[in-house]
Short mmCIF file of C-alpha atoms and ligand atoms in Angstrom, two decimals:
data_model
loop_
_atom_site.label_atom_id
_atom_site.label_comp_id
_atom_site.label_asym_id
_atom_site.label_seq_id
_atom_site.Cartn_x
_atom_site.Cartn_y
_atom_site.Cartn_z
CA MET A 7 7.44 4.23 16.81
CA LEU A 8 6.05 0.72 16.16
CA VAL A 9 5.88 -0.24 12.46
CA THR A 10 3.90 -3.45 11.92
CA GLY A 11 4.63 -5.03 8.54
CA GLY A 12 7.78 -2.92 8.26
CA ALA A 13 9.65 -5.67 6.39
CA GLY A 14 7.16 -5.33 3.52
CA TYR A 15 7.13 -3.00 0.55
CA ILE A 16 5.51 0.19 1.85
CA GLY A 17 6.47 -0.47 5.49
CA ALA A 18 10.20 -0.66 4.71
CA HIS A 19 10.12 2.61 2.75
CA THR A 20 8.27 4.27 5.63
CA ALA A 21 10.69 2.89 8.24
CA LYS A 22 13.55 4.36 6.24
CA ALA A 23 11.83 7.75 5.99
CA LEU A 24 11.06 7.71 9.72
CA HIS A 25 14.68 6.95 10.54
CA GLU A 26 15.91 9.71 8.24
CA GLN A 27 13.66 12.16 10.08
CA GLY A 28 15.05 11.24 13.50
CA TYR A 29 12.46 8.71 14.70
CA PHE A 30 13.34 5.22 15.94
CA PRO A 31 11.21 2.64 14.09
CA VAL A 32 10.66 -0.72 15.79
CA VAL A 33 9.63 -3.06 12.99
CA PHE A 34 7.31 -5.92 13.98
CA ASP A 35 6.80 -8.44 11.19
CA ASP A 36 6.36 -12.21 10.95
CA LEU A 37 8.32 -12.29 7.65
CA SER A 38 5.53 -14.33 6.04
CA LEU A 39 5.65 -11.97 3.06
CA GLY A 40 8.35 -9.49 3.98
CA PHE A 41 12.14 -9.62 4.02
CA ARG A 42 14.51 -9.31 6.95
CA GLU A 43 16.93 -7.44 4.62
CA ALA A 44 14.26 -4.77 4.06
CA ALA A 45 13.99 -3.98 7.79
CA ARG A 46 17.32 -2.29 8.30
CA TRP A 47 16.41 0.88 10.17
CA GLY A 48 15.79 0.97 13.92
CA ALA A 49 15.02 -2.33 15.66
CA PHE A 50 13.44 -5.55 14.36
CA VAL A 51 11.16 -7.97 16.21
CA GLN A 52 9.82 -11.08 14.50
CA GLY A 53 6.25 -11.80 15.52
CA ASP A 54 2.64 -12.22 14.45
CA ILE A 55 0.25 -9.30 14.96
CA ARG A 56 -2.36 -11.76 16.24
CA ASP A 57 -0.06 -12.31 19.24
CA THR A 58 -1.33 -9.50 21.49
CA ARG A 59 1.11 -10.30 24.27
CA ALA A 60 4.15 -10.03 21.99
CA LEU A 61 2.91 -6.68 20.68
CA ALA A 62 2.23 -5.42 24.21
CA GLU A 63 5.76 -6.36 25.28
CA VAL A 64 7.26 -4.39 22.39
CA ILE A 65 5.05 -1.38 23.12
CA GLU A 66 6.10 -1.41 26.77
CA ALA A 67 9.78 -2.14 26.16
CA HIS A 68 10.16 0.74 23.68
CA ALA A 69 7.62 3.12 25.29
CA VAL A 70 5.83 3.28 21.94
CA LYS A 71 3.53 6.31 21.50
CA THR A 72 2.67 5.89 17.83
CA VAL A 73 1.92 2.84 15.71
CA VAL A 74 2.02 2.66 11.92
CA HIS A 75 0.11 -0.47 10.94
CA PHE A 76 0.95 -2.04 7.57
CA ALA A 77 0.93 -5.76 8.44
CA GLY A 78 -1.62 -7.80 6.57
CA LEU A 79 -2.51 -9.69 3.43
CA ILE A 80 -2.96 -7.66 0.27
CA GLU A 81 -3.70 -9.84 -2.71
CA VAL A 82 -7.26 -9.24 -3.88
CA GLY A 83 -7.61 -12.50 -5.85
CA ARG A 84 -6.43 -14.59 -2.92
CA SER A 85 -8.95 -12.88 -0.67
CA VAL A 86 -11.75 -14.25 -2.84
CA ALA A 87 -10.41 -17.80 -2.43
CA ARG A 88 -9.41 -17.44 1.27
CA PRO A 89 -11.63 -14.81 2.94
CA ASP A 90 -11.13 -16.62 6.27
CA LEU A 91 -7.38 -15.90 6.19
CA PHE A 92 -7.94 -12.24 5.31
CA TRP A 93 -10.46 -11.71 8.11
CA ASP A 94 -8.15 -13.46 10.52
CA ILE A 95 -4.92 -11.60 9.73
CA ASN A 96 -6.29 -8.24 8.65
CA VAL A 97 -9.23 -7.87 11.03
CA ALA A 98 -8.39 -10.12 13.99
CA GLY A 99 -4.79 -8.87 13.65
CA THR A 100 -5.98 -5.27 13.98
CA ILE A 101 -8.20 -6.19 16.96
CA SER A 102 -5.11 -7.69 18.57
CA LEU A 103 -3.04 -4.57 17.87
CA LEU A 104 -5.70 -2.25 19.32
CA ALA A 105 -5.87 -4.41 22.45
CA ALA A 106 -2.08 -4.24 22.82
CA MET A 107 -2.06 -0.43 22.43
CA ARG A 108 -4.97 0.19 24.84
CA GLY A 109 -3.88 1.42 28.25
CA ARG A 110 -0.18 1.38 27.34
CA GLY A 111 0.31 4.98 26.26
CA ALA A 112 0.24 4.26 22.51
CA ASP A 113 -2.40 6.75 21.51
CA ARG A 114 -1.85 7.50 17.80
CA LEU A 115 -2.42 5.02 15.00
CA VAL A 116 -1.76 5.41 11.28
CA PHE A 117 -3.48 2.60 9.39
CA SER A 118 -2.86 1.29 5.85
CA SER A 119 -6.28 1.43 4.26
CA SER A 120 -6.99 1.26 0.57
CA ALA A 121 -8.94 2.67 -2.35
CA ALA A 122 -10.41 -0.85 -2.41
CA VAL A 123 -12.98 0.44 0.13
CA TYR A 124 -14.62 2.35 -2.75
CA GLY A 125 -15.14 -0.66 -4.98
CA GLN A 126 -16.30 0.68 -8.29
CA GLY A 127 -15.11 4.25 -7.82
CA GLY A 128 -16.69 7.70 -7.62
CA ARG A 129 -19.87 9.35 -8.76
CA GLY A 130 -19.19 9.29 -12.49
CA PRO A 131 -17.09 6.48 -13.97
CA LEU A 132 -14.08 8.77 -14.58
CA ASP A 133 -14.54 11.21 -11.67
CA PRO A 134 -11.85 11.56 -8.98
CA ILE A 135 -12.95 9.91 -5.74
CA PRO A 136 -13.39 11.98 -2.56
CA GLU A 137 -13.33 10.32 0.87
CA THR A 138 -17.11 10.80 1.09
CA ALA A 139 -17.77 8.55 -1.94
CA PRO A 140 -19.90 5.49 -1.19
CA LYS A 141 -18.00 2.58 0.35
CA ALA A 142 -18.76 -0.58 -1.57
CA PRO A 143 -15.74 -2.91 -1.58
CA ALA A 144 -15.71 -5.40 -4.44
CA SER A 145 -13.64 -8.08 -2.67
CA PRO A 146 -13.19 -9.67 0.75
CA TYR A 147 -9.86 -7.80 0.87
CA GLY A 148 -11.67 -4.45 0.56
CA ASP A 149 -14.24 -5.62 3.13
CA THR A 150 -11.48 -6.26 5.67
CA LYS A 151 -9.96 -2.80 5.12
CA LEU A 152 -13.34 -1.12 5.63
CA ALA A 153 -14.09 -3.27 8.68
CA CYS A 154 -10.74 -2.20 10.19
CA GLU A 155 -11.56 1.46 9.57
CA TRP A 156 -14.91 1.09 11.37
CA MET A 157 -13.30 -0.73 14.25
CA ILE A 158 -10.52 1.84 14.60
CA GLN A 159 -13.03 4.70 14.50
CA ALA A 160 -15.06 3.07 17.30
CA GLU A 161 -11.86 2.48 19.29
CA CYS A 162 -11.04 6.20 18.97
CA ARG A 163 -14.47 7.21 20.29
CA ALA A 164 -14.42 4.72 23.12
CA TYR A 165 -10.84 5.00 24.35
CA GLY A 166 -9.46 8.35 23.20
CA LEU A 167 -7.10 6.98 20.54
CA SER A 168 -6.53 9.29 17.57
CA ALA A 169 -6.08 7.67 14.17
CA VAL A 170 -5.57 8.36 10.50
CA ALA A 171 -6.55 5.76 7.93
CA LEU A 172 -4.60 6.40 4.74
CA ARG A 173 -6.45 5.06 1.71
CA TYR A 174 -3.64 4.34 -0.72
CA PHE A 175 -4.27 4.19 -4.43
CA ASN A 176 -1.72 2.23 -6.54
CA ALA A 177 1.59 2.19 -4.69
CA ALA A 178 4.48 2.06 -7.15
CA GLY A 179 8.19 2.77 -7.63
CA ALA A 180 11.09 2.15 -5.29
CA ASP A 181 13.45 4.06 -3.07
CA PRO A 182 15.73 6.16 -5.34
CA SER A 183 18.82 4.68 -3.61
CA GLY A 184 17.97 1.25 -5.08
CA GLU A 185 18.50 -0.40 -1.66
CA ILE A 186 14.84 -1.31 -1.08
CA GLY A 187 11.96 -1.86 -3.48
CA GLU A 188 8.85 -3.84 -4.33
CA ALA A 189 8.86 -7.61 -3.80
CA HIS A 190 5.45 -9.28 -3.64
CA GLU A 191 4.71 -12.95 -4.01
CA PRO A 192 2.82 -13.28 -6.25
CA GLU A 193 3.45 -9.97 -8.02
CA THR A 194 0.21 -8.62 -9.46
CA HIS A 195 1.24 -4.98 -9.85
CA LEU A 196 1.40 -3.52 -13.32
CA ILE A 197 4.75 -1.69 -13.28
CA PRO A 198 6.98 -4.59 -12.11
CA LEU A 199 5.16 -6.89 -14.51
CA ALA A 200 5.58 -4.51 -17.45
CA ILE A 201 9.28 -4.11 -16.61
CA ALA A 202 9.68 -7.90 -16.35
CA ALA A 203 8.06 -8.32 -19.77
CA GLY A 204 10.33 -5.63 -21.21
CA LEU A 205 13.40 -7.31 -19.74
CA GLY A 206 12.33 -10.59 -21.33
CA ARG A 207 11.57 -12.33 -18.03
CA GLY A 208 8.48 -14.50 -18.36
CA ARG A 209 5.53 -14.02 -20.67
CA PRO A 210 4.37 -10.78 -22.30
CA LEU A 211 2.20 -8.55 -20.18
CA THR A 212 -1.54 -9.10 -20.48
CA ILE A 213 -3.64 -5.95 -20.63
CA PHE A 214 -7.06 -6.88 -19.30
CA GLY A 215 -9.41 -5.06 -21.65
CA ASP A 216 -8.90 -2.22 -24.13
CA ASP A 217 -12.57 -1.41 -24.66
CA PHE A 218 -13.27 0.62 -21.53
CA ASP A 219 -14.87 4.03 -21.85
CA THR A 220 -11.55 5.81 -21.24
CA PRO A 221 -9.43 7.93 -23.60
CA ASP A 222 -7.38 4.97 -24.91
CA GLY A 223 -9.71 2.14 -23.89
CA THR A 224 -7.53 0.82 -21.05
CA CYS A 225 -8.12 1.28 -17.32
CA LEU A 226 -7.04 4.44 -15.51
CA ARG A 227 -5.34 4.15 -12.12
CA ASP A 228 -3.66 6.61 -9.78
CA TYR A 229 0.00 5.62 -9.32
CA ILE A 230 1.61 7.01 -6.22
CA HIS A 231 5.36 6.79 -5.61
CA VAL A 232 6.16 4.73 -2.51
CA SER A 233 8.46 7.51 -1.24
CA ASP A 234 5.53 9.94 -1.43
CA LEU A 235 3.45 7.39 0.47
CA ALA A 236 6.15 7.18 3.15
CA GLU A 237 6.03 10.97 3.54
CA ALA A 238 2.24 10.84 3.90
CA HIS A 239 2.67 8.56 6.94
CA ILE A 240 5.03 10.99 8.58
CA ALA A 241 2.57 13.82 7.99
CA ALA A 242 -0.24 11.66 9.42
CA LEU A 243 1.61 10.83 12.61
CA LYS A 244 2.56 14.46 13.16
CA VAL A 245 -0.82 16.08 12.48
CA GLU A 246 -2.50 17.50 15.57
CA LEU A 247 -5.71 15.64 16.35
CA PRO A 248 -7.72 15.66 19.57
CA PRO A 249 -8.16 12.38 21.47
CA GLY A 250 -11.00 10.41 19.88
CA ALA A 251 -10.48 11.85 16.39
CA PHE A 252 -10.49 9.58 13.35
CA GLU A 253 -9.65 10.77 9.84
CA ALA A 254 -9.75 8.83 6.57
CA VAL A 255 -7.52 10.35 3.90
CA ASN A 256 -6.98 9.46 0.24
CA VAL A 257 -3.33 9.15 -0.72
CA GLY A 258 -2.97 9.45 -4.46
CA ALA A 259 -1.40 11.76 -7.00
CA GLY A 260 -4.83 12.79 -8.26
CA GLN A 261 -3.97 11.87 -11.82
CA GLY A 262 -5.25 8.89 -13.80
CA ARG A 263 -2.75 7.01 -15.95
CA SER A 264 -3.86 4.36 -18.42
CA VAL A 265 -2.31 0.92 -18.76
CA ARG A 266 -1.11 1.90 -22.23
CA GLU A 267 0.58 5.01 -20.80
CA VAL A 268 2.37 2.84 -18.25
CA VAL A 269 3.52 0.38 -20.91
CA ALA A 270 4.74 3.31 -23.03
CA ALA A 271 6.66 4.78 -20.04
CA VAL A 272 8.31 1.41 -19.38
CA SER A 273 9.24 1.04 -23.06
CA ARG A 274 10.73 4.55 -23.01
CA ALA A 275 12.78 3.80 -19.90
CA LEU A 276 14.06 0.52 -21.33
CA ASP A 277 14.50 1.94 -24.80
CA ARG A 278 12.80 -1.14 -26.19
CA PRO A 279 9.17 -2.27 -26.43
CA ALA A 280 7.56 -3.97 -23.43
CA PRO A 281 5.78 -6.93 -25.09
CA HIS A 282 2.08 -7.11 -24.29
CA VAL A 283 -1.12 -8.78 -25.43
CA ILE A 284 -4.73 -7.71 -25.01
CA GLY A 285 -6.84 -10.03 -22.88
CA ALA A 286 -10.46 -10.01 -21.76
CA ARG A 287 -11.64 -7.63 -19.05
CA ARG A 288 -11.52 -9.04 -15.54
CA PRO A 289 -14.78 -9.11 -13.63
CA GLY A 290 -15.15 -6.12 -11.32
CA ASP A 291 -12.35 -3.96 -12.76
CA PRO A 292 -13.66 -0.36 -12.77
CA PRO A 293 -12.59 1.84 -15.72
CA SER A 294 -11.04 4.44 -13.44
CA LEU A 295 -9.84 4.72 -9.84
CA VAL A 296 -8.30 8.12 -9.25
CA ALA A 297 -8.03 9.96 -5.93
CA ASP A 298 -9.32 13.37 -5.10
CA PRO A 299 -6.34 14.15 -2.83
CA SER A 300 -7.57 17.55 -1.57
CA HIS A 301 -8.20 16.33 2.00
CA ALA A 302 -4.58 15.12 2.24
CA ARG A 303 -3.47 18.60 1.21
CA SER A 304 -5.69 20.47 3.65
CA LEU A 305 -5.40 18.15 6.67
CA LEU A 306 -1.84 16.84 6.33
CA GLY A 307 -0.21 19.51 4.18
CA TRP A 308 0.88 16.61 1.97
CA SER A 309 0.91 16.25 -1.79
CA ALA A 310 2.72 13.91 -4.18
CA LYS A 311 6.18 15.12 -5.25
CA ARG A 312 7.84 12.16 -6.92
CA SER A 313 4.85 10.58 -8.65
CA SER A 314 5.31 11.45 -12.32
CA LEU A 315 5.05 8.24 -14.30
CA ASP A 316 8.58 8.59 -15.67
CA GLN A 317 10.04 9.06 -12.18
CA ILE A 318 8.12 6.08 -10.79
CA VAL A 319 9.24 3.86 -13.68
CA ALA A 320 12.86 5.03 -13.49
CA ASP A 321 13.04 4.22 -9.76
CA ALA A 322 11.23 0.88 -10.22
CA LEU A 323 13.56 -0.07 -13.06
CA ARG A 324 16.67 0.66 -10.98
CA TRP A 325 15.35 -1.76 -8.35
CA GLU A 326 14.06 -4.43 -10.75
CA THR A 327 17.38 -4.71 -12.57
CA LYS A 328 19.32 -5.09 -9.30
CA PRO A 329 17.07 -6.19 -6.42
CA THR A 330 18.98 -6.71 -3.17
CA TYR A 331 16.39 -9.26 -1.91
CA GLY A 332 13.44 -11.18 -3.36
CA ALA A 333 15.45 -11.77 -6.55
CA GLY A 334 14.01 -15.28 -6.83
CA LEU A 335 10.54 -13.78 -6.98
CA ARG A 336 11.56 -11.26 -9.61
CA ALA A 337 13.09 -13.87 -11.93
CA GLY A 338 9.85 -15.62 -12.86
CA LEU A 339 7.40 -12.75 -13.22
CA ALA A 340 4.64 -13.34 -15.72
CA GLY A 341 1.85 -11.29 -17.22
CA HIS A 342 -1.04 -9.75 -15.38
CA SER A 343 -2.26 -6.17 -15.15
CA PRO A 344 -3.59 -3.87 -13.68
CA ARG A 345 -5.53 -4.78 -10.64
CA THR A 346 -7.65 -2.59 -8.46
CA PRO A 347 -5.50 -1.10 -5.69
CA ALA A 348 -4.46 -3.54 -2.99
N1 LIG B 425 0.81 -2.11 -2.28
C1 LIG B 425 -0.27 -1.39 -2.55
O1 LIG B 425 -0.47 -0.90 -3.69
C2 LIG B 425 -1.28 -1.12 -1.47
C3 LIG B 425 -2.41 -0.35 -1.80
C4 LIG B 425 -3.36 -0.09 -0.80
C5 LIG B 425 -3.16 -0.55 0.50
N2 LIG B 425 -2.07 -1.32 0.79
C6 LIG B 425 -1.91 -1.80 2.18
O2 LIG B 425 -0.62 -1.43 2.63
C7 LIG B 425 -0.11 -2.40 3.54
C8 LIG B 425 1.29 -2.80 3.10
O3 LIG B 425 1.25 -3.27 1.75
P1 LIG B 425 2.56 -3.77 1.03
O4 LIG B 425 2.36 -3.62 -0.43
O5 LIG B 425 3.73 -3.16 1.69
O6 LIG B 425 2.48 -5.33 1.37
P2 LIG B 425 3.64 -6.38 1.73
O7 LIG B 425 3.04 -7.74 1.56
O8 LIG B 425 4.89 -6.05 1.01
O9 LIG B 425 3.88 -6.10 3.29
C9 LIG B 425 3.04 -6.64 4.29
C10 LIG B 425 3.92 -7.06 5.45
O10 LIG B 425 3.09 -7.57 6.49
C11 LIG B 425 3.72 -8.72 7.03
N3 LIG B 425 2.69 -9.57 7.65
C12 LIG B 425 1.69 -10.24 7.02
N4 LIG B 425 0.96 -10.91 7.94
C13 LIG B 425 1.51 -10.65 9.15
C14 LIG B 425 1.20 -11.04 10.48
N5 LIG B 425 0.17 -11.88 10.74
N6 LIG B 425 1.97 -10.59 11.51
C15 LIG B 425 3.03 -9.76 11.25
N7 LIG B 425 3.37 -9.35 10.02
C16 LIG B 425 2.61 -9.78 8.98
C17 LIG B 425 4.40 -9.40 5.85
O11 LIG B 425 5.44 -10.27 6.23
C18 LIG B 425 4.90 -8.19 5.06
O12 LIG B 425 6.21 -7.82 5.45
C19 LIG B 425 -1.11 -3.54 3.55
O13 LIG B 425 -1.91 -3.42 4.72
C20 LIG B 425 -1.94 -3.30 2.31
O14 LIG B 425 -3.26 -3.77 2.47
C21 LIG B 425 -1.12 -1.60 -0.15
#
């Protein structure tokens, strides 16, 4: 099992889950944003996904049948400033991976897509989003994810690959063991930032807008525990699909949580207030991005198990107070929140 980007946040949690279920993950990561310490299950190969030959060698050497493809750039704001980089790594990187898989017996792909393909959300502003909702990414990052989906779908039709694109909503939390967790540079995710503010690291959290048309005025997002996400990958690589099939599947808990609810959960877990200030809305932030996860249930037999807000925050807090890598990043966290899903 090849896991590109397996030294990153979601990839490491998935590699661990794969290993626990008897698979042998071969992590392929250039460590530009990931951590060698996070890739501790199976084998590790350092390399760039744009290097087709290096990928092909790994696929042949390990007789890889299935690829789980996480590697890429994720920060929405940076994609606006550097679309060239995002198209190169995310799209050209996926072209390179498909070329390396083709003709080498690797005929199942699970791809990290994103709710960012939906842009502003579903039919009504607060409605859950089904996979059939219009695709209208609001950033170059979202464009690259949608472009990859199209490319993968065409690859399936042309060459008999079968693939599942998992459209994650807001990945959150950490492995309950505390041995791996979230470490992004820069960190733009709400829960680590709220915890950092509560622990007195850096500035108070900024809540971007409290005048949305939502129950408490702050944005609603669908937080999905990273361990639940890992399980969704295992379900996606096991599901029976005929050659040529392509499926896009939302991976969310199906429940919208407001920024204020997250801040309250963090304050509860810390038993002290998480300092925050109200800032202006950010351009393009939709009031609500919540999954309709029914396709994941019917196709994959998967649903979220560990994604209550209190569980997510408890697991994130265990990691944030004692990270085993990326501690330098965690020390200087400052206030942002929440962004649209990566
Ligand atoms: N975190 C989220 O909330 C979220 C939401 C939706 C989708 N996603 C998608 O999930 C995937 C993983 O996200 P994450 O949060 O784990 O990110 P991450 O930054 O923690 O992990 C990405 C990994 O890819 C590696 N990488 C980057 N460029 C590479 C290259 N050219 N060659 C080889 N490796 C490379 C990095 O070193 C890193 O280990 C991404 O594709 C992201 O777009 C994430």
